PDB file of N, CA, C and O in Angstrom:
ATOM      1  N   MET A 114      88.611  74.081  67.760  1.00 52.00           N
ATOM      2  CA  MET A 114      88.327  75.137  66.812  1.00 52.00           C
ATOM      3  C   MET A 114      87.843  74.533  65.494  1.00 52.00           C
ATOM      4  O   MET A 114      88.621  73.922  64.780  1.00 52.00           O
ATOM      5  N   GLY A 115      86.621  74.705  65.215  1.00 54.00           N
ATOM      6  CA  GLY A 115      86.059  74.203  63.969  1.00 54.00           C
ATOM      7  C   GLY A 115      85.983  75.291  62.919  1.00 54.00           C
ATOM      8  O   GLY A 115      86.118  76.476  63.202  1.00 54.00           O
ATOM      9  N   LYS A 116      85.777  74.849  61.716  1.00 61.00           N
ATOM     10  CA  LYS A 116      85.642  75.829  60.631  1.00 61.00           C
ATOM     11  C   LYS A 116      84.287  76.518  60.729  1.00 61.00           C
ATOM     12  O   LYS A 116      83.282  75.887  61.042  1.00 61.00           O
ATOM     13  N   GLU A 117      84.300  77.791  60.490  1.00 61.00           N
ATOM     14  CA  GLU A 117      83.038  78.520  60.480  1.00 61.00           C
ATOM     15  C   GLU A 117      82.459  78.467  59.078  1.00 61.00           C
ATOM     16  O   GLU A 117      83.130  78.793  58.106  1.00 61.00           O
ATOM     17  N   ASN A 118      81.244  78.030  58.973  1.00 61.00           N
ATOM     18  CA  ASN A 118      80.580  77.950  57.677  1.00 61.00           C
ATOM     19  C   ASN A 118      79.750  79.202  57.486  1.00 61.00           C
ATOM     20  O   ASN A 118      78.755  79.408  58.157  1.00 61.00           O
ATOM     21  N   ARG A 119      80.178  80.042  56.583  1.00 66.00           N
ATOM     22  CA  ARG A 119      79.467  81.303  56.349  1.00 66.00           C
ATOM     23  C   ARG A 119      78.594  81.224  55.100  1.00 66.00           C
ATOM     24  O   ARG A 119      78.269  82.223  54.504  1.00 66.00           O
ATOM     25  N   GLY A 120      78.286  80.047  54.672  1.00 65.00           N
ATOM     26  CA  GLY A 120      77.436  79.902  53.503  1.00 65.00           C
ATOM     27  C   GLY A 120      78.251  79.443  52.302  1.00 65.00           C
ATOM     28  O   GLY A 120      79.471  79.519  52.281  1.00 65.00           O
ATOM     29  N   ASP A 121      77.554  78.928  51.338  1.00 68.00           N
ATOM     30  CA  ASP A 121      78.236  78.451  50.129  1.00 68.00           C
ATOM     31  C   ASP A 121      78.690  79.640  49.292  1.00 68.00           C
ATOM     32  O   ASP A 121      77.962  80.609  49.123  1.00 68.00           O
ATOM     33  N   LYS A 122      79.906  79.526  48.778  1.00 72.00           N
ATOM     34  CA  LYS A 122      80.400  80.567  47.880  1.00 72.00           C
ATOM     35  C   LYS A 122      79.877  80.291  46.488  1.00 72.00           C
ATOM     36  O   LYS A 122      79.926  79.162  46.001  1.00 72.00           O
ATOM     37  N   LYS A 123      79.372  81.324  45.865  1.00 70.00           N
ATOM     38  CA  LYS A 123      78.843  81.174  44.514  1.00 70.00           C
ATOM     39  C   LYS A 123      79.996  81.215  43.519  1.00 70.00           C
ATOM     40  O   LYS A 123      80.911  82.025  43.656  1.00 70.00           O
ATOM     41  N   PRO A 124      79.962  80.335  42.515  1.00 69.00           N
ATOM     42  CA  PRO A 124      81.014  80.393  41.496  1.00 69.00           C
ATOM     43  C   PRO A 124      80.886  81.679  40.686  1.00 69.00           C
ATOM     44  O   PRO A 124      79.790  82.242  40.582  1.00 69.00           O
ATOM     45  N   PRO A 125      81.990  82.175  40.119  1.00 74.00           N
ATOM     46  CA  PRO A 125      81.903  83.413  39.323  1.00 74.00           C
ATOM     47  C   PRO A 125      80.963  83.237  38.136  1.00 74.00           C
ATOM     48  O   PRO A 125      80.882  82.172  37.541  1.00 74.00           O
ATOM     49  N   HIS A 126      80.227  84.312  37.858  1.00 75.00           N
ATOM     50  CA  HIS A 126      79.248  84.285  36.775  1.00 75.00           C
ATOM     51  C   HIS A 126      79.973  84.227  35.428  1.00 75.00           C
ATOM     52  O   HIS A 126      80.863  85.025  35.160  1.00 75.00           O
ATOM     53  N   ARG A 127      79.596  83.277  34.593  1.00 75.00           N
ATOM     54  CA  ARG A 127      80.208  83.156  33.265  1.00 75.00           C
ATOM     55  C   ARG A 127      79.459  84.044  32.279  1.00 75.00           C
ATOM     56  O   ARG A 127      78.229  84.113  32.294  1.00 75.00           O
ATOM     57  N   LYS A 128      80.226  84.694  31.431  1.00 75.00           N
ATOM     58  CA  LYS A 128      79.606  85.518  30.402  1.00 75.00           C
ATOM     59  C   LYS A 128      79.128  84.616  29.275  1.00 75.00           C
ATOM     60  O   LYS A 128      79.726  83.585  28.986  1.00 75.00           O
ATOM     61  N   LYS A 129      78.047  85.032  28.629  1.00 80.00           N
ATOM     62  CA  LYS A 129      77.564  84.273  27.482  1.00 80.00           C
ATOM     63  C   LYS A 129      78.533  84.450  26.326  1.00 80.00           C
ATOM     64  O   LYS A 129      79.089  85.527  26.126  1.00 80.00           O
ATOM     65  N   LEU A 130      78.728  83.394  25.585  1.00 78.00           N
ATOM     66  CA  LEU A 130      79.614  83.440  24.430  1.00 78.00           C
ATOM     67  C   LEU A 130      78.865  84.064  23.260  1.00 78.00           C
ATOM     68  O   LEU A 130      77.824  83.562  22.835  1.00 78.00           O
ATOM     69  N   ASN A 131      79.372  85.184  22.791  1.00 83.00           N
ATOM     70  CA  ASN A 131      78.749  85.879  21.678  1.00 83.00           C
ATOM     71  C   ASN A 131      79.595  85.595  20.431  1.00 83.00           C
ATOM     72  O   ASN A 131      80.727  86.045  20.327  1.00 83.00           O
ATOM     73  N   PHE A 132      79.057  84.801  19.515  1.00 86.00           N
ATOM     74  CA  PHE A 132      79.827  84.363  18.360  1.00 86.00           C
ATOM     75  C   PHE A 132      80.169  85.513  17.417  1.00 86.00           C
ATOM     76  O   PHE A 132      81.212  85.504  16.781  1.00 86.00           O
ATOM     77  N   LYS A 133      79.316  86.517  17.341  1.00 88.00           N
ATOM     78  CA  LYS A 133      79.574  87.636  16.444  1.00 88.00           C
ATOM     79  C   LYS A 133      80.805  88.422  16.899  1.00 88.00           C
ATOM     80  O   LYS A 133      81.702  88.704  16.102  1.00 88.00           O
ATOM     81  N   THR A 134      80.875  88.755  18.183  1.00 89.00           N
ATOM     82  CA  THR A 134      82.045  89.490  18.676  1.00 89.00           C
ATOM     83  C   THR A 134      83.284  88.604  18.662  1.00 89.00           C
ATOM     84  O   THR A 134      84.377  89.086  18.398  1.00 89.00           O
ATOM     85  N   CYS A 135      83.104  87.320  18.951  1.00 89.00           N
ATOM     86  CA  CYS A 135      84.235  86.387  18.920  1.00 89.00           C
ATOM     87  C   CYS A 135      84.815  86.319  17.505  1.00 89.00           C
ATOM     88  O   CYS A 135      86.032  86.340  17.319  1.00 89.00           O
ATOM     89  N   LYS A 136      83.951  86.258  16.508  1.00 91.00           N
ATOM     90  CA  LYS A 136      84.377  86.212  15.112  1.00 91.00           C
ATOM     91  C   LYS A 136      85.103  87.507  14.732  1.00 91.00           C
ATOM     92  O   LYS A 136      86.173  87.467  14.119  1.00 91.00           O
ATOM     93  N   ASN A 137      84.545  88.649  15.129  1.00 91.00           N
ATOM     94  CA  ASN A 137      85.174  89.937  14.812  1.00 91.00           C
ATOM     95  C   ASN A 137      86.541  90.059  15.473  1.00 91.00           C
ATOM     96  O   ASN A 137      87.498  90.528  14.853  1.00 91.00           O
ATOM     97  N   ASN A 138      86.645  89.638  16.731  1.00 92.00           N
ATOM     98  CA  ASN A 138      87.927  89.703  17.431  1.00 92.00           C
ATOM     99  C   ASN A 138      88.957  88.792  16.772  1.00 92.00           C
ATOM    100  O   ASN A 138      90.123  89.149  16.660  1.00 92.00           O
ATOM    101  N   THR A 139      88.523  87.619  16.331  1.00 93.00           N
ATOM    102  CA  THR A 139      89.432  86.683  15.677  1.00 93.00           C
ATOM    103  C   THR A 139      89.934  87.264  14.361  1.00 93.00           C
ATOM    104  O   THR A 139      91.129  87.185  14.056  1.00 93.00           O
ATOM    105  N   LEU A 140      89.044  87.873  13.585  1.00 94.00           N
ATOM    106  CA  LEU A 140      89.449  88.463  12.309  1.00 94.00           C
ATOM    107  C   LEU A 140      90.413  89.628  12.524  1.00 94.00           C
ATOM    108  O   LEU A 140      91.397  89.773  11.803  1.00 94.00           O
ATOM    109  N   LYS A 141      90.150  90.447  13.531  1.00 95.00           N
ATOM    110  CA  LYS A 141      91.056  91.564  13.837  1.00 95.00           C
ATOM    111  C   LYS A 141      92.427  91.039  14.232  1.00 95.00           C
ATOM    112  O   LYS A 141      93.459  91.564  13.798  1.00 95.00           O
ATOM    113  N   SER A 142      92.457  89.997  15.043  1.00 95.00           N
ATOM    114  CA  SER A 142      93.732  89.422  15.480  1.00 95.00           C
ATOM    115  C   SER A 142      94.503  88.858  14.300  1.00 95.00           C
ATOM    116  O   SER A 142      95.719  89.038  14.194  1.00 95.00           O
ATOM    117  N   LEU A 143      93.821  88.166  13.416  1.00 95.00           N
ATOM    118  CA  LEU A 143      94.491  87.600  12.241  1.00 95.00           C
ATOM    119  C   LEU A 143      95.042  88.695  11.341  1.00 95.00           C
ATOM    120  O   LEU A 143      96.152  88.564  10.796  1.00 95.00           O
ATOM    121  N   ASN A 144      94.303  89.782  11.182  1.00 95.00           N
ATOM    122  CA  ASN A 144      94.789  90.900  10.379  1.00 95.00           C
ATOM    123  C   ASN A 144      96.027  91.529  11.003  1.00 95.00           C
ATOM    124  O   ASN A 144      96.983  91.877  10.302  1.00 95.00           O
ATOM    125  N   GLU A 145      96.021  91.680  12.329  1.00 94.00           N
ATOM    126  CA  GLU A 145      97.187  92.242  13.013  1.00 94.00           C
ATOM    127  C   GLU A 145      98.401  91.334  12.869  1.00 94.00           C
ATOM    128  O   GLU A 145      99.518  91.811  12.657  1.00 94.00           O
ATOM    129  N   ILE A 146      98.197  90.034  12.951  1.00 93.00           N
ATOM    130  CA  ILE A 146      99.306  89.082  12.791  1.00 93.00           C
ATOM    131  C   ILE A 146      99.852  89.141  11.374  1.00 93.00           C
ATOM    132  O   ILE A 146     101.070  89.141  11.162  1.00 93.00           O
ATOM    133  N   GLU A 147      98.968  89.201  10.392  1.00 93.00           N
ATOM    134  CA  GLU A 147      99.399  89.283   8.994  1.00 93.00           C
ATOM    135  C   GLU A 147     100.206  90.562   8.762  1.00 93.00           C
ATOM    136  O   GLU A 147     101.259  90.542   8.114  1.00 93.00           O
ATOM    137  N   TYR A 148      99.750  91.678   9.306  1.00 94.00           N
ATOM    138  CA  TYR A 148     100.450  92.954   9.169  1.00 94.00           C
ATOM    139  C   TYR A 148     101.837  92.873   9.809  1.00 94.00           C
ATOM    140  O   TYR A 148     102.836  93.287   9.224  1.00 94.00           O
ATOM    141  N   PHE A 149     101.911  92.292  10.999  1.00 92.00           N
ATOM    142  CA  PHE A 149     103.183  92.143  11.687  1.00 92.00           C
ATOM    143  C   PHE A 149     104.149  91.277  10.882  1.00 92.00           C
ATOM    144  O   PHE A 149     105.327  91.609  10.726  1.00 92.00           O
ATOM    145  N   LEU A 150     103.658  90.158  10.356  1.00 90.00           N
ATOM    146  CA  LEU A 150     104.539  89.248   9.606  1.00 90.00           C
ATOM    147  C   LEU A 150     105.044  89.894   8.321  1.00 90.00           C
ATOM    148  O   LEU A 150     106.192  89.686   7.935  1.00 90.00           O
ATOM    149  N   ASN A 151     104.207  90.684   7.666  1.00 89.00           N
ATOM    150  CA  ASN A 151     104.656  91.387   6.460  1.00 89.00           C
ATOM    151  C   ASN A 151     105.755  92.388   6.797  1.00 89.00           C
ATOM    152  O   ASN A 151     106.751  92.492   6.085  1.00 89.00           O
ATOM    153  N   ASN A 152     105.584  93.127   7.879  1.00 91.00           N
ATOM    154  CA  ASN A 152     106.604  94.085   8.301  1.00 91.00           C
ATOM    155  C   ASN A 152     107.862  93.369   8.771  1.00 91.00           C
ATOM    156  O   ASN A 152     108.973  93.853   8.550  1.00 91.00           O
ATOM    157  N   PHE A 153     107.715  92.237   9.400  1.00 91.00           N
ATOM    158  CA  PHE A 153     108.855  91.473   9.889  1.00 91.00           C
ATOM    159  C   PHE A 153     109.690  90.959   8.711  1.00 91.00           C
ATOM    160  O   PHE A 153     110.913  90.941   8.769  1.00 91.00           O
ATOM    161  N   GLU A 154     109.014  90.562   7.642  1.00 87.00           N
ATOM    162  CA  GLU A 154     109.717  90.097   6.440  1.00 87.00           C
ATOM    163  C   GLU A 154     110.562  91.235   5.858  1.00 87.00           C
ATOM    164  O   GLU A 154     111.719  91.032   5.484  1.00 87.00           O
ATOM    165  N   LYS A 155     110.001  92.437   5.807  1.00 88.00           N
ATOM    166  CA  LYS A 155     110.760  93.600   5.321  1.00 88.00           C
ATOM    167  C   LYS A 155     111.942  93.881   6.230  1.00 88.00           C
ATOM    168  O   LYS A 155     113.044  94.182   5.770  1.00 88.00           O
ATOM    169  N   PHE A 156     111.734  93.770   7.530  1.00 90.00           N
ATOM    170  CA  PHE A 156     112.804  93.990   8.492  1.00 90.00           C
ATOM    171  C   PHE A 156     113.934  92.982   8.287  1.00 90.00           C
ATOM    172  O   PHE A 156     115.118  93.352   8.317  1.00 90.00           O
ATOM    173  N   CYS A 157     113.576  91.737   8.047  1.00 91.00           N
ATOM    174  CA  CYS A 157     114.601  90.699   7.814  1.00 91.00           C
ATOM    175  C   CYS A 157     115.411  91.005   6.552  1.00 91.00           C
ATOM    176  O   CYS A 157     116.623  90.777   6.518  1.00 91.00           O
ATOM    177  N   ARG A 158     114.763  91.528   5.536  1.00 90.00           N
ATOM    178  CA  ARG A 158     115.481  91.902   4.313  1.00 90.00           C
ATOM    179  C   ARG A 158     116.510  92.988   4.606  1.00 90.00           C
ATOM    180  O   ARG A 158     117.642  92.931   4.134  1.00 90.00           O
ATOM    181  N   TYR A 159     116.113  93.994   5.391  1.00 90.00           N
ATOM    182  CA  TYR A 159     117.039  95.072   5.731  1.00 90.00           C
ATOM    183  C   TYR A 159     118.210  94.553   6.551  1.00 90.00           C
ATOM    184  O   TYR A 159     119.352  94.975   6.353  1.00 90.00           O
ATOM    185  N   VAL A 160     117.964  93.624   7.441  1.00 90.00           N
ATOM    186  CA  VAL A 160     119.041  93.069   8.262  1.00 90.00           C
ATOM    187  C   VAL A 160     120.017  92.291   7.379  1.00 90.00           C
ATOM    188  O   VAL A 160     121.239  92.427   7.516  1.00 90.00           O
ATOM    189  N   LYS A 161     119.511  91.503   6.450  1.00 91.00           N
ATOM    190  CA  LYS A 161     120.384  90.751   5.541  1.00 91.00           C
ATOM    191  C   LYS A 161     121.202  91.699   4.678  1.00 91.00           C
ATOM    192  O   LYS A 161     122.401  91.495   4.481  1.00 91.00           O
ATOM    193  N   LEU A 162     120.565  92.742   4.172  1.00 90.00           N
ATOM    194  CA  LEU A 162     121.260  93.727   3.350  1.00 90.00           C
ATOM    195  C   LEU A 162     122.336  94.428   4.166  1.00 90.00           C
ATOM    196  O   LEU A 162     123.460  94.635   3.691  1.00 90.00           O
ATOM    197  N   TYR A 163     122.027  94.755   5.401  1.00 88.00           N
ATOM    198  CA  TYR A 163     122.993  95.399   6.287  1.00 88.00           C
ATOM    199  C   TYR A 163     124.205  94.502   6.524  1.00 88.00           C
ATOM    200  O   TYR A 163     125.350  94.946   6.499  1.00 88.00           O
ATOM    201  N   LYS A 164     123.961  93.213   6.733  1.00 89.00           N
ATOM    202  CA  LYS A 164     125.063  92.269   6.958  1.00 89.00           C
ATOM    203  C   LYS A 164     125.950  92.146   5.734  1.00 89.00           C
ATOM    204  O   LYS A 164     127.155  92.030   5.841  1.00 89.00           O
ATOM    205  N   ILE A 165     125.332  92.163   4.543  1.00 90.00           N
ATOM    206  CA  ILE A 165     126.116  92.062   3.301  1.00 90.00           C
ATOM    207  C   ILE A 165     126.976  93.309   3.098  1.00 90.00           C
ATOM    208  O   ILE A 165     128.148  93.212   2.753  1.00 90.00           O
ATOM    209  N   LEU A 166     126.389  94.484   3.313  1.00 88.00           N
ATOM    210  CA  LEU A 166     127.103  95.749   3.065  1.00 88.00           C
ATOM    211  C   LEU A 166     128.087  96.097   4.166  1.00 88.00           C
ATOM    212  O   LEU A 166     128.917  96.974   3.975  1.00 88.00           O
ATOM    213  N   ARG A 167     128.038  95.454   5.245  1.00 81.00           N
ATOM    214  CA  ARG A 167     128.885  95.743   6.385  1.00 81.00           C
ATOM    215  C   ARG A 167     130.273  95.365   6.147  1.00 81.00           C
ATOM    216  O   ARG A 167     131.169  95.261   5.693  1.00 81.00           O
TER     217      ARG A 167
END
């Protein structure tokens, strides 16, 4: 029993790298991270205050 050769498999097509969309996505991600960290800092303050008043 030999292997059946049904032809060469083509590698998946790579998308072209679009620097404009890549830049926009990176800026959006950084803004979301900054927003999260600012809210997280406020959350940490509330937790510390809660521990003190407890």
